[in-house]
PDB file of C-alpha atoms and ligand atoms in Angstrom:
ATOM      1  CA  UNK P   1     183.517  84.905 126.341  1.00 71.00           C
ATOM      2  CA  UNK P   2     185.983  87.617 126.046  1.00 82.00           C
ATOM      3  CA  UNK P   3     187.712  88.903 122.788  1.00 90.00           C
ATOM      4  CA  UNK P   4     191.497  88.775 123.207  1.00 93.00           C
ATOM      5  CA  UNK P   5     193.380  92.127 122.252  1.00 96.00           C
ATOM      6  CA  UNK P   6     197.282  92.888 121.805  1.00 97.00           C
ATOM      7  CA  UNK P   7     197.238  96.024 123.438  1.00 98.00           C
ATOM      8  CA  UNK P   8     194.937  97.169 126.790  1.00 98.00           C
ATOM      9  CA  UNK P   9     194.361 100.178 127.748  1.00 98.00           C
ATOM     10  CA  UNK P  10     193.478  99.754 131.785  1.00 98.00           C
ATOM     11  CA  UNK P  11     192.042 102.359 133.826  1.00 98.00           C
ATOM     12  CA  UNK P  12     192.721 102.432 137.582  1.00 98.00           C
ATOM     13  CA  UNK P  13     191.072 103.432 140.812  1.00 98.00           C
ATOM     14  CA  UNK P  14     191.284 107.435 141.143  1.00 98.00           C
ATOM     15  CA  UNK P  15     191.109 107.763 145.001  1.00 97.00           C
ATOM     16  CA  UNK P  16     189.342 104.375 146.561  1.00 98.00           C
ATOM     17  CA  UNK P  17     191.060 101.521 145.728  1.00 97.00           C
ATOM     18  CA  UNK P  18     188.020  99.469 145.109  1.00 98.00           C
ATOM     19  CA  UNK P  19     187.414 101.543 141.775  1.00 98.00           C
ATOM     20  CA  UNK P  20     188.404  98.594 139.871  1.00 98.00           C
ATOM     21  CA  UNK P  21     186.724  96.303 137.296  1.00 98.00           C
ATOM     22  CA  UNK P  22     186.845  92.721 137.468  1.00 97.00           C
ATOM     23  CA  UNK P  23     188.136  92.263 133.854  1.00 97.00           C
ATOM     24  CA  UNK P  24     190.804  95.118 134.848  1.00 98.00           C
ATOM     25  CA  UNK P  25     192.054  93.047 137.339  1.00 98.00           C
ATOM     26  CA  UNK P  26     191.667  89.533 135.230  1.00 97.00           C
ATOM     27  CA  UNK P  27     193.560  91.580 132.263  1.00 98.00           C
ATOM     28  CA  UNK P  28     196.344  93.296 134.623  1.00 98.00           C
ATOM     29  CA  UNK P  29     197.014  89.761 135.635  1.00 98.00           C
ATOM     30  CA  UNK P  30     197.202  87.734 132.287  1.00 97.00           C
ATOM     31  CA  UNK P  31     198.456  90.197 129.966  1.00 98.00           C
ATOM     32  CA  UNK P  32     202.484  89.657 129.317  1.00 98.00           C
ATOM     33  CA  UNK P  33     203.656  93.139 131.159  1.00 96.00           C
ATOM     34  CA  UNK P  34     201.939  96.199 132.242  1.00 98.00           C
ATOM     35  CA  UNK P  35     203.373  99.835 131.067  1.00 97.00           C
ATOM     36  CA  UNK P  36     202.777 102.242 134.103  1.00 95.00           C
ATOM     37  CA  UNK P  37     203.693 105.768 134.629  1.00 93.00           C
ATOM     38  CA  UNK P  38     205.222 105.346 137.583  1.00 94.00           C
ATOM     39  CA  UNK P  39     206.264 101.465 138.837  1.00 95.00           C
ATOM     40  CA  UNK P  40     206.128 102.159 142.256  1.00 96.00           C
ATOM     41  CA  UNK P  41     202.781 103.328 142.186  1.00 97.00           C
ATOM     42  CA  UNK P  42     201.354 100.545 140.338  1.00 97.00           C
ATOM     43  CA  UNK P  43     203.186  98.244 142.241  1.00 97.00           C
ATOM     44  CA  UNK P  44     201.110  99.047 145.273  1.00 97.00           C
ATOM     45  CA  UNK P  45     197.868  98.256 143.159  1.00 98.00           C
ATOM     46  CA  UNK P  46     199.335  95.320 141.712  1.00 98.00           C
ATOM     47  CA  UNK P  47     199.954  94.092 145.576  1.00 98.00           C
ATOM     48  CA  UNK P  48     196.875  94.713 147.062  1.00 98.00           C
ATOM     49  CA  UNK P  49     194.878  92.603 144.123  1.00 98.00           C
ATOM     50  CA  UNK P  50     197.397  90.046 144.218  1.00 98.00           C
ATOM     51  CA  UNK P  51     199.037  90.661 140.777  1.00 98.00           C
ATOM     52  CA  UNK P  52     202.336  89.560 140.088  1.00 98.00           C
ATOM     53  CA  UNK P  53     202.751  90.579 136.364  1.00 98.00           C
ATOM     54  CA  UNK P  54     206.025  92.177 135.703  1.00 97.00           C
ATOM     55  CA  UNK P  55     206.011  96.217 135.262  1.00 96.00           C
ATOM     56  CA  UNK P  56     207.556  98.320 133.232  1.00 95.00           C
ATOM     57  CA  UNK P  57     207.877 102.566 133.201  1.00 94.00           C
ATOM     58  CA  UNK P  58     206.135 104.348 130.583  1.00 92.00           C
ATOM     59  CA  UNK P  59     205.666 107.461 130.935  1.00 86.00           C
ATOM     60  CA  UNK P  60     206.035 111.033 129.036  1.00 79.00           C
ATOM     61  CA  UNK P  61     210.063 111.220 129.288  1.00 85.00           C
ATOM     62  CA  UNK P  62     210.327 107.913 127.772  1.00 88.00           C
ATOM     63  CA  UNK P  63     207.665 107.092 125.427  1.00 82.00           C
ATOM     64  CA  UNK P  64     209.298 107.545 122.137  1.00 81.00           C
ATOM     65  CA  UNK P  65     212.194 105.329 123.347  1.00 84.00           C
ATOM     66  CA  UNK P  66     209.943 102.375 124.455  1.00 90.00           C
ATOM     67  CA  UNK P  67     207.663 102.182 121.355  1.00 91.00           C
ATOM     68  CA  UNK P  68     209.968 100.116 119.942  1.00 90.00           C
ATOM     69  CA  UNK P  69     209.968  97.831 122.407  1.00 92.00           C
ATOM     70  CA  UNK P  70     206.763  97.326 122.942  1.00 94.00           C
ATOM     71  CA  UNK P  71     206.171  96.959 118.826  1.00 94.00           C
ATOM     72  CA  UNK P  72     209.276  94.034 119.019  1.00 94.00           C
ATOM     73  CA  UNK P  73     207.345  92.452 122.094  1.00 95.00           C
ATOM     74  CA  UNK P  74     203.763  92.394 120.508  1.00 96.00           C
ATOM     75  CA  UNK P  75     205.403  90.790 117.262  1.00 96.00           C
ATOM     76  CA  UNK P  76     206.717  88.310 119.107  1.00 97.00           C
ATOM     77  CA  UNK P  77     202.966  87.805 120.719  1.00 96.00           C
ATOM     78  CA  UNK P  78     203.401  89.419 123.659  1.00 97.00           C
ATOM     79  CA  UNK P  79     200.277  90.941 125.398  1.00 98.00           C
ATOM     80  CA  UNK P  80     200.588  94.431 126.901  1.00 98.00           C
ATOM     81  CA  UNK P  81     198.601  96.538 129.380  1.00 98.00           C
ATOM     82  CA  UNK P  82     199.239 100.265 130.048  1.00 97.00           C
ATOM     83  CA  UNK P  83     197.939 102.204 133.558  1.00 98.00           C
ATOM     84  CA  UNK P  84     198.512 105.427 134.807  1.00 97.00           C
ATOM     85  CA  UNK P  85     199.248 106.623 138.316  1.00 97.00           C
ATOM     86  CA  UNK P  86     195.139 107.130 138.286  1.00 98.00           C
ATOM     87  CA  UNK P  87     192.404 106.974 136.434  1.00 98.00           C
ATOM     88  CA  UNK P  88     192.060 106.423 132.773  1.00 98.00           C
ATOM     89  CA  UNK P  89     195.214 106.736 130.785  1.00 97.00           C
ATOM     90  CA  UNK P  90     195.199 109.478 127.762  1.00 96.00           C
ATOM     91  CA  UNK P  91     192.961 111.608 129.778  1.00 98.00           C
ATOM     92  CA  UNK P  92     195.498 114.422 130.684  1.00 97.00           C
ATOM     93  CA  UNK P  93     197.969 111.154 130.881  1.00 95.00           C
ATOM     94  CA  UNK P  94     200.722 109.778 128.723  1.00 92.00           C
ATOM     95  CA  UNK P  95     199.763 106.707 125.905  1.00 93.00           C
ATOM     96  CA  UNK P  96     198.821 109.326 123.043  1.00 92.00           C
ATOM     97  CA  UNK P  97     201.835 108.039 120.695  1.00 92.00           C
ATOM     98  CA  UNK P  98     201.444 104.253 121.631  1.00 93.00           C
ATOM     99  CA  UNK P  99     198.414 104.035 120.302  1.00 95.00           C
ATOM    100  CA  UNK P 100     198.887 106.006 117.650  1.00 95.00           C
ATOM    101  CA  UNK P 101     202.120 103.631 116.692  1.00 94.00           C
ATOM    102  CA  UNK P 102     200.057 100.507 117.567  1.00 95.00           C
ATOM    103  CA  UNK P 103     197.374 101.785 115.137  1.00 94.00           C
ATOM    104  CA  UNK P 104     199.726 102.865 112.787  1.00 95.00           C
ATOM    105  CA  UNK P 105     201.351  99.185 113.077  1.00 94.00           C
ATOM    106  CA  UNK P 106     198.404  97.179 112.601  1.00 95.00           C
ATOM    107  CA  UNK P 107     197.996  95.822 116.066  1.00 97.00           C
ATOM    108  CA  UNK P 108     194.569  95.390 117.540  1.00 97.00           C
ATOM    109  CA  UNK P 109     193.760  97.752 120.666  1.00 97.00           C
ATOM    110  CA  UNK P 110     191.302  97.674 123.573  1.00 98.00           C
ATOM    111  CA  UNK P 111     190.101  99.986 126.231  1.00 98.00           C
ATOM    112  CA  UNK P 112     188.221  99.240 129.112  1.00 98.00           C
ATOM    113  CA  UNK P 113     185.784 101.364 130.626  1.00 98.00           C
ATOM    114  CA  UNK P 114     186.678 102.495 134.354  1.00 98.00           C
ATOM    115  CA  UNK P 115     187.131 105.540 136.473  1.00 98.00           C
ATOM    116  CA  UNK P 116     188.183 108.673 135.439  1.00 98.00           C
ATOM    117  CA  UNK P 117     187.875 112.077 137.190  1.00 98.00           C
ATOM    118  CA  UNK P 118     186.164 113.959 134.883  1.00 98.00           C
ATOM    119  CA  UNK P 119     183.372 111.592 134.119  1.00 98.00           C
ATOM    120  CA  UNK P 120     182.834 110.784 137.441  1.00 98.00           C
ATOM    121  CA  UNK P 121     182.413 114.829 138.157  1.00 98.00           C
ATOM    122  CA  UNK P 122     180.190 115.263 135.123  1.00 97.00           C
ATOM    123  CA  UNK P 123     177.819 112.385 136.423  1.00 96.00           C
ATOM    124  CA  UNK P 124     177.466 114.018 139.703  1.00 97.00           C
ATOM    125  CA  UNK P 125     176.664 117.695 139.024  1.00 96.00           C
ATOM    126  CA  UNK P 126     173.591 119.348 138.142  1.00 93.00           C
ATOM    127  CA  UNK P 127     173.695 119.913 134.492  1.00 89.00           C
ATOM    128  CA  UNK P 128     171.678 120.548 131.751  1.00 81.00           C
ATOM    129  CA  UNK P 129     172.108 119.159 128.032  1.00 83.00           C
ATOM    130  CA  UNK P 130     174.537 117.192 127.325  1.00 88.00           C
ATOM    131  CA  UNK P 131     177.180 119.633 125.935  1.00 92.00           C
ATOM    132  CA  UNK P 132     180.464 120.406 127.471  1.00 95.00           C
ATOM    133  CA  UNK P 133     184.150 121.208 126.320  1.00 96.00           C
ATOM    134  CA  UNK P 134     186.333 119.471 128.454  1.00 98.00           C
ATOM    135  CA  UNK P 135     190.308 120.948 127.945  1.00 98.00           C
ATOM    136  CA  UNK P 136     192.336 118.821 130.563  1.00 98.00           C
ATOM    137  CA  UNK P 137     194.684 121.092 132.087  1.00 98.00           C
ATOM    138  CA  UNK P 138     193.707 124.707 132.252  1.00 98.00           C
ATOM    139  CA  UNK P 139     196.677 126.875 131.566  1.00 97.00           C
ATOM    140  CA  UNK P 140     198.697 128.816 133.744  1.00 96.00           C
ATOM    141  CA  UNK P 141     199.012 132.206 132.203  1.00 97.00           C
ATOM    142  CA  UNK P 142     196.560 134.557 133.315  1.00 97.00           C
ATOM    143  CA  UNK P 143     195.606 136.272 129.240  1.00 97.00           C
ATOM    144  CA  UNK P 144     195.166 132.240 128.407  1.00 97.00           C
ATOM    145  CA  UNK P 145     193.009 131.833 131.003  1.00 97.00           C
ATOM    146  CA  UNK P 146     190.745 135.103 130.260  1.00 96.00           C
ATOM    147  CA  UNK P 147     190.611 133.942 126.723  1.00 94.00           C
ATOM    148  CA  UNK P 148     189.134 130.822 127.181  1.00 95.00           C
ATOM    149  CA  UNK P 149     186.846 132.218 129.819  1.00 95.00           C
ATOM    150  CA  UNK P 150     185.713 134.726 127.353  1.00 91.00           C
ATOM    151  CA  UNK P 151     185.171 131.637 124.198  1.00 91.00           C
ATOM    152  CA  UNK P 152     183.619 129.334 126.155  1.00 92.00           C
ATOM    153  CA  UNK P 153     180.869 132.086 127.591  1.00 89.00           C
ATOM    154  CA  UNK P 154     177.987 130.199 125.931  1.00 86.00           C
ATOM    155  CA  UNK P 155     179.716 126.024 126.608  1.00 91.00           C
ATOM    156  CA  UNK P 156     179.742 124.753 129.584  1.00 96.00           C
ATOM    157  CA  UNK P 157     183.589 124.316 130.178  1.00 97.00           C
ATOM    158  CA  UNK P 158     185.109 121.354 132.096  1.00 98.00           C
ATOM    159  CA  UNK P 159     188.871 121.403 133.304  1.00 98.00           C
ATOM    160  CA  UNK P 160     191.354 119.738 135.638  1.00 98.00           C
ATOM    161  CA  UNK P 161     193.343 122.558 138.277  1.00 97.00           C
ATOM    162  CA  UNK P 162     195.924 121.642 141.071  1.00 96.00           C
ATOM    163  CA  UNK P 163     194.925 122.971 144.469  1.00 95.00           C
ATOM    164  CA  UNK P 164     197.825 125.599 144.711  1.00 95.00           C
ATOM    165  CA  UNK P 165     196.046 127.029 141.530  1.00 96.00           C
ATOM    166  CA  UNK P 166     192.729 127.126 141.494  1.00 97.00           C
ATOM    167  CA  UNK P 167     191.667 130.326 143.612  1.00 96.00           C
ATOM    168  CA  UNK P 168     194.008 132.206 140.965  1.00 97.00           C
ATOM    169  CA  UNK P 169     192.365 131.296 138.230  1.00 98.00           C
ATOM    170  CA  UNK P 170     188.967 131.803 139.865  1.00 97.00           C
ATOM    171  CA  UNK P 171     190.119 134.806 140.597  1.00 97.00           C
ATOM    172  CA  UNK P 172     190.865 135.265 136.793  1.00 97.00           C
ATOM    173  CA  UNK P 173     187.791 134.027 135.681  1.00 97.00           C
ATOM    174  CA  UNK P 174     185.477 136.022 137.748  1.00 97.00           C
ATOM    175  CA  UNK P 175     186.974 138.967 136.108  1.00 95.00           C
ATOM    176  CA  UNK P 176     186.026 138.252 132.786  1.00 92.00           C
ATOM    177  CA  UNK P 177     182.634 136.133 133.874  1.00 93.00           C
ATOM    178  CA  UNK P 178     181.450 137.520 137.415  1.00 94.00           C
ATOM    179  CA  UNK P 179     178.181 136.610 137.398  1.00 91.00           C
ATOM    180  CA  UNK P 180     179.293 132.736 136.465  1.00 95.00           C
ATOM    181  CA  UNK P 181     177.885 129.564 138.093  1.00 96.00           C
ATOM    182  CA  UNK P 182     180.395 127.071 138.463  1.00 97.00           C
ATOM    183  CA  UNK P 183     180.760 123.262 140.359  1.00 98.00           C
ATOM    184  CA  UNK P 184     184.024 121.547 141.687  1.00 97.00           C
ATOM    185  CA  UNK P 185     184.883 118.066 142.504  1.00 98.00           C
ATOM    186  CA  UNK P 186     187.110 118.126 145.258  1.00 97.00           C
ATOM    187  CA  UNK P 187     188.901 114.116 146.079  1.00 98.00           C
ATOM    188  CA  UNK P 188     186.106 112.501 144.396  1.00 98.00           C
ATOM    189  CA  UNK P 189     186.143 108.969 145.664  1.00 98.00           C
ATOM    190  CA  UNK P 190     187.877 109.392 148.917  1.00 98.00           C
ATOM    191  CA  UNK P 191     187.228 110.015 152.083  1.00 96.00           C
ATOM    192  CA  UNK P 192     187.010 113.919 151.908  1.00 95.00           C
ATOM    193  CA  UNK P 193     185.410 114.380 148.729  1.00 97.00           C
ATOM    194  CA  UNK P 194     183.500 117.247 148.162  1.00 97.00           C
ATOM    195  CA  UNK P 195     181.004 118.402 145.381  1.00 97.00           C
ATOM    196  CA  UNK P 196     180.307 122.291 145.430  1.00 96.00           C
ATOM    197  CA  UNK P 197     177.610 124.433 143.207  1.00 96.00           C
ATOM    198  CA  UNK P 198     177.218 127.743 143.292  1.00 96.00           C
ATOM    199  CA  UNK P 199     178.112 131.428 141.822  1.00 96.00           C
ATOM    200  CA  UNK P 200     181.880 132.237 141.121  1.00 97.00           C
ATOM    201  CA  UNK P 201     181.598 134.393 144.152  1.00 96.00           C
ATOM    202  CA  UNK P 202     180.672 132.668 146.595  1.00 97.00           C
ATOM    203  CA  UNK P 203     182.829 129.735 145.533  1.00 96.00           C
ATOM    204  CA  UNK P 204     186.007 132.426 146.313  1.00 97.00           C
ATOM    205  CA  UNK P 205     184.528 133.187 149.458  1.00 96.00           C
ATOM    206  CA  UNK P 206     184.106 129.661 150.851  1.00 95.00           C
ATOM    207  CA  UNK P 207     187.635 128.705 149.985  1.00 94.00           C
ATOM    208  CA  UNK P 208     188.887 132.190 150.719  1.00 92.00           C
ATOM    209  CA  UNK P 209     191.906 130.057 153.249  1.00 92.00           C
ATOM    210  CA  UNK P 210     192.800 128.262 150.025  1.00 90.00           C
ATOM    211  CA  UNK P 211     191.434 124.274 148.699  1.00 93.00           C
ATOM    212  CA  UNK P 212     193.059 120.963 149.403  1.00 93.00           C
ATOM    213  CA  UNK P 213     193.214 117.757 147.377  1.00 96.00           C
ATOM    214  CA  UNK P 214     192.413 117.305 143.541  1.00 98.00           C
ATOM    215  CA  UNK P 215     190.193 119.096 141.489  1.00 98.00           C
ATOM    216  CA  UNK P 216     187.655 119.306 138.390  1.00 98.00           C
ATOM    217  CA  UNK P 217     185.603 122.524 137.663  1.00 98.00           C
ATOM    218  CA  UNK P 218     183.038 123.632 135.405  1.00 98.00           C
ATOM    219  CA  UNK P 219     182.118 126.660 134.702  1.00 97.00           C
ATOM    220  CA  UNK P 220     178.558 126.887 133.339  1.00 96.00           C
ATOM    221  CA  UNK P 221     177.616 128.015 129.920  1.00 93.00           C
ATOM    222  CA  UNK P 222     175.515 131.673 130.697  1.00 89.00           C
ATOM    223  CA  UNK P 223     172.155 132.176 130.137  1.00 82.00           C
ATOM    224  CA  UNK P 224     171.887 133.060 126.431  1.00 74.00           C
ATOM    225  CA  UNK P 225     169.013 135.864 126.673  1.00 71.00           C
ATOM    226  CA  UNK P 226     170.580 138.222 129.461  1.00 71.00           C
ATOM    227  CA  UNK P 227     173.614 138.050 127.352  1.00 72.00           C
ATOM    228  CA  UNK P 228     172.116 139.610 124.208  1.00 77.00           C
ATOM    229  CA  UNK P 229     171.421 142.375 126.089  1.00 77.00           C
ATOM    230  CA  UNK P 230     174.690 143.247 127.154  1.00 81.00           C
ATOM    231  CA  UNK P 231     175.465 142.774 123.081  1.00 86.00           C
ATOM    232  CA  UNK P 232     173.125 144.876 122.363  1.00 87.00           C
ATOM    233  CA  UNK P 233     175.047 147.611 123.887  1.00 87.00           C
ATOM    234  CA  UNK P 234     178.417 146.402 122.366  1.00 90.00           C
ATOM    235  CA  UNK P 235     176.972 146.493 119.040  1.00 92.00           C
ATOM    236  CA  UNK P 236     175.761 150.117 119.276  1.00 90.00           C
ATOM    237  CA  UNK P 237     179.103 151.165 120.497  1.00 91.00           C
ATOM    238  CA  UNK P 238     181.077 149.748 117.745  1.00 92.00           C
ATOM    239  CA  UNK P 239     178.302 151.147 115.210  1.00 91.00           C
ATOM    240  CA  UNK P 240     178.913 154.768 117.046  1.00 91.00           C
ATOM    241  CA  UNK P 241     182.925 153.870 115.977  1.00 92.00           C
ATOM    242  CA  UNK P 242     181.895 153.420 112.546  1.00 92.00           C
ATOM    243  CA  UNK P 243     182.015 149.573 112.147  1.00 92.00           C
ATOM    244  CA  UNK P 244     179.997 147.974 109.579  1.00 93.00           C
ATOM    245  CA  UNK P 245     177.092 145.326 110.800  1.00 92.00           C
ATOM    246  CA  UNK P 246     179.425 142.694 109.239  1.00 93.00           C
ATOM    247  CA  UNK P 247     182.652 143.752 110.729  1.00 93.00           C
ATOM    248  CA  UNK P 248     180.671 144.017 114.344  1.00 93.00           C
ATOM    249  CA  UNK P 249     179.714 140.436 113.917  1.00 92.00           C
ATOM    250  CA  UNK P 250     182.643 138.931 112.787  1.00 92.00           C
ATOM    251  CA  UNK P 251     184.519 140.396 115.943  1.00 91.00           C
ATOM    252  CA  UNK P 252     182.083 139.776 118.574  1.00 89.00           C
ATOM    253  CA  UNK P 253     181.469 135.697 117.305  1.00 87.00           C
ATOM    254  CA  UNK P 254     185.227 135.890 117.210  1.00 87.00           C
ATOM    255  CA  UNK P 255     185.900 137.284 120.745  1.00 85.00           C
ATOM    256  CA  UNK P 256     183.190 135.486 122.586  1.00 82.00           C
ATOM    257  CA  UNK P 257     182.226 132.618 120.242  1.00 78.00           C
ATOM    258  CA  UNK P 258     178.905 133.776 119.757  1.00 81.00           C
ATOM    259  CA  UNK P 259     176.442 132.967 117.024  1.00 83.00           C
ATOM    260  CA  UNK P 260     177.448 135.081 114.036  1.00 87.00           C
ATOM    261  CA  UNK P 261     174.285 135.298 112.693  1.00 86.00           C
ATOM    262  CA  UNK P 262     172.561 136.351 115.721  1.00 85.00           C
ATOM    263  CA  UNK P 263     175.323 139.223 116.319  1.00 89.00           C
ATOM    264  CA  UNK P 264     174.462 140.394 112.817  1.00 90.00           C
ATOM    265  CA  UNK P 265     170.465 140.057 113.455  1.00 86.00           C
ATOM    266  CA  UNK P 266     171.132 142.459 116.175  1.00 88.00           C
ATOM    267  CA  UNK P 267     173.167 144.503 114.271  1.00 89.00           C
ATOM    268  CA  UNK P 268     170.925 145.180 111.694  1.00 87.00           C
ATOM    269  CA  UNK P 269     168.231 146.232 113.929  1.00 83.00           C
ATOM    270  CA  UNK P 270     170.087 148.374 116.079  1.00 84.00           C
ATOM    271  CA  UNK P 271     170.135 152.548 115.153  1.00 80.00           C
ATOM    272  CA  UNK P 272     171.817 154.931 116.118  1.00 75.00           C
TER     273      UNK P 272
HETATM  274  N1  SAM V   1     193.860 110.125 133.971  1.00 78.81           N
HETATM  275  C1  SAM V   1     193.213 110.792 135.061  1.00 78.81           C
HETATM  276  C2  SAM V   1     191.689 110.632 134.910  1.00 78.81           C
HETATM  277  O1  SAM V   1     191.266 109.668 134.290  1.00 78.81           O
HETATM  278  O2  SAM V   1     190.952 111.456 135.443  1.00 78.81           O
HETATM  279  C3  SAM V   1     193.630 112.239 135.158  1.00 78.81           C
HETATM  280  C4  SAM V   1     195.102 112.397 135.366  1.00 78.81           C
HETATM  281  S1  SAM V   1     195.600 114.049 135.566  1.00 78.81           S
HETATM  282  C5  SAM V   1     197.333 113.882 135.514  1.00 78.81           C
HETATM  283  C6  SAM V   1     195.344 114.331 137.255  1.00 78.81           C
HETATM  284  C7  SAM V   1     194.261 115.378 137.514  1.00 78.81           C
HETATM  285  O3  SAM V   1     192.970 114.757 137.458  1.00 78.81           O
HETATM  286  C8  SAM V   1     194.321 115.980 138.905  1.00 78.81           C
HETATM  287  O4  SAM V   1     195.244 117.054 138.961  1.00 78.81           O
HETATM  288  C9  SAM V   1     192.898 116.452 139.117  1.00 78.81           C
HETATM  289  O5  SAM V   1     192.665 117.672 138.464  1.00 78.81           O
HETATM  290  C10 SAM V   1     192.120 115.329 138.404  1.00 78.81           C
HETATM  291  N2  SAM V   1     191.772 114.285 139.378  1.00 78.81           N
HETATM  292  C11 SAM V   1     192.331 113.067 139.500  1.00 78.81           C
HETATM  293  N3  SAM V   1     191.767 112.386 140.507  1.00 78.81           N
HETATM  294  C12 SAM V   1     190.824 113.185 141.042  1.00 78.81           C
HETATM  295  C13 SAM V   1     189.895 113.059 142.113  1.00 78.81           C
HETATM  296  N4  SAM V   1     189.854 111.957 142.856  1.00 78.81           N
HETATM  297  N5  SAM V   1     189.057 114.088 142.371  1.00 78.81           N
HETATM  298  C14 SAM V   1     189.090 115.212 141.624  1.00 78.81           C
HETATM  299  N6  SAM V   1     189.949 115.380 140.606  1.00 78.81           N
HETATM  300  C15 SAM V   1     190.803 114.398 140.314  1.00 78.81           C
END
């Protein structure tokens, strides 16, 4: 037996249509309306599994305006489902302040398991541990992108690119981590999808003529030991500029979110 919920939160195929649960498809088709990012998109969903509930837009230029709908409808007992274009919505998709509101309001919320890209990636690289950050959308501007290259030097870090930018900010990346290992999912689920692992370089090299289709990335955490020789040397440089073994590790855990302990450890047995 299934528990019934006001509110569903319904993921949707990312690339092969068949990505679908059966109790997405039973909920799509008894819930009262579905809230979709873009109708027309839906629409073609909705046709193929035979679904005629009624659709409505939803999406980030609209949402504040149609919470208030949605609360009047689920007073009046109404049953709701929202999609996005693809995948699972709130992942790098709009439905943050719905369910916030819906929480806030008292109304009782579900959400079903399905595809999304960046589990599906995660489950299909080589990994090790279990650790990741994952930050949606990496940023466009090139010091952004250098920053987080340089924090997440130890974390395996997990983002979404479009095609038209993600030799740039390999590009940017390999400056500040040359020697990193990284994967990408290329049209997971479709007919051209592609899984790649290797080093940053050759990665650039491959897709030197550019990369087609939609894309997740990780670049891998670096090897811990190798590392604390290179701060080795950064420590002894900022001791030669007169820094203080707590001042040394204070900046370097700041600038490259390293153990602050460790930094210091190193610190204190390094002379000059
Ligand atoms: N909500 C979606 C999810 O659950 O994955 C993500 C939506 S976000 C607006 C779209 C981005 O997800 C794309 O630009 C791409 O980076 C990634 N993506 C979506 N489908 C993908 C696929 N089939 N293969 C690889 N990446 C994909």
């Amino acid at each position: 037996m299934t528990r019934e919920f006001d509110f569903y939160v319904v993921p949707t195929p990312i690339g092969n249509i068949s990505d679908i649960t059966l109790r997405a498809i039973e909920t799509l088709k008894n819930v009262d309306f579905i809230a979709c990012e873009d109708t027309r998109t839906t629409q073609k969903l909705l046709n193929h599994y035979n679904i005629k509930t009624k659709c409505i837009s939803y999406h980030k230029f609209n949402e504040k305006e149609r919470i208030e709908f949605f609360l009047r409808e689920l007073n009046s007992g109404k049953k709701i489902a929202l999609v996005s274009d693809a995948g699972t919505p709130l992942i790098c998709d709009p439905g943050e302040i719905i369910i916030e509101e819906l929480t806030k309001n008292g109304f009782s919320v579900t959400s079903l398991p399905g595809a999304c890209a960046v589990s599906t990636f995660l489950s299909h690289i080589p990994r090790k541990g279990d650790e990741y950050t994952f930050i949606g959308f990496m940023p466009r501007k090139e010091e952004q992108i250098k920053e987080l290259a340089k924090k997440h030097l130890l974390n395996n870090l997990v983002f979404y690119e479009s095609p038209e930018r993600i030799m740039k900010t390999l590009k940017i990346i390999s400056i500040i981590r040359p020697n990193a290992q990284i994967a990408i999912g290329r049209e997971l689920s479709k007919l051209f999808e592609e899984v790649v692992y290797d080093s940053i370089s050759s990665v650039l090299e491959r897709f030197k003529e550019g990369i087609k289709g939609e894309i997740v990335c990780m670049i891998y955490a670096e090897d811990e030991n190798p590392l604390m020789k290179d701060f080795e040397f950064k420590v002894k440089e900022l001791k030669n500029k007169g820094f203080k073994d707590k001042e040394i590790s204070t900046i370097l855990s700041t600038l490259y979110n390293v153990n602050k302990n460790k930094i210091y450890q190193i610190a204190l047995n390094t002379e000059l």
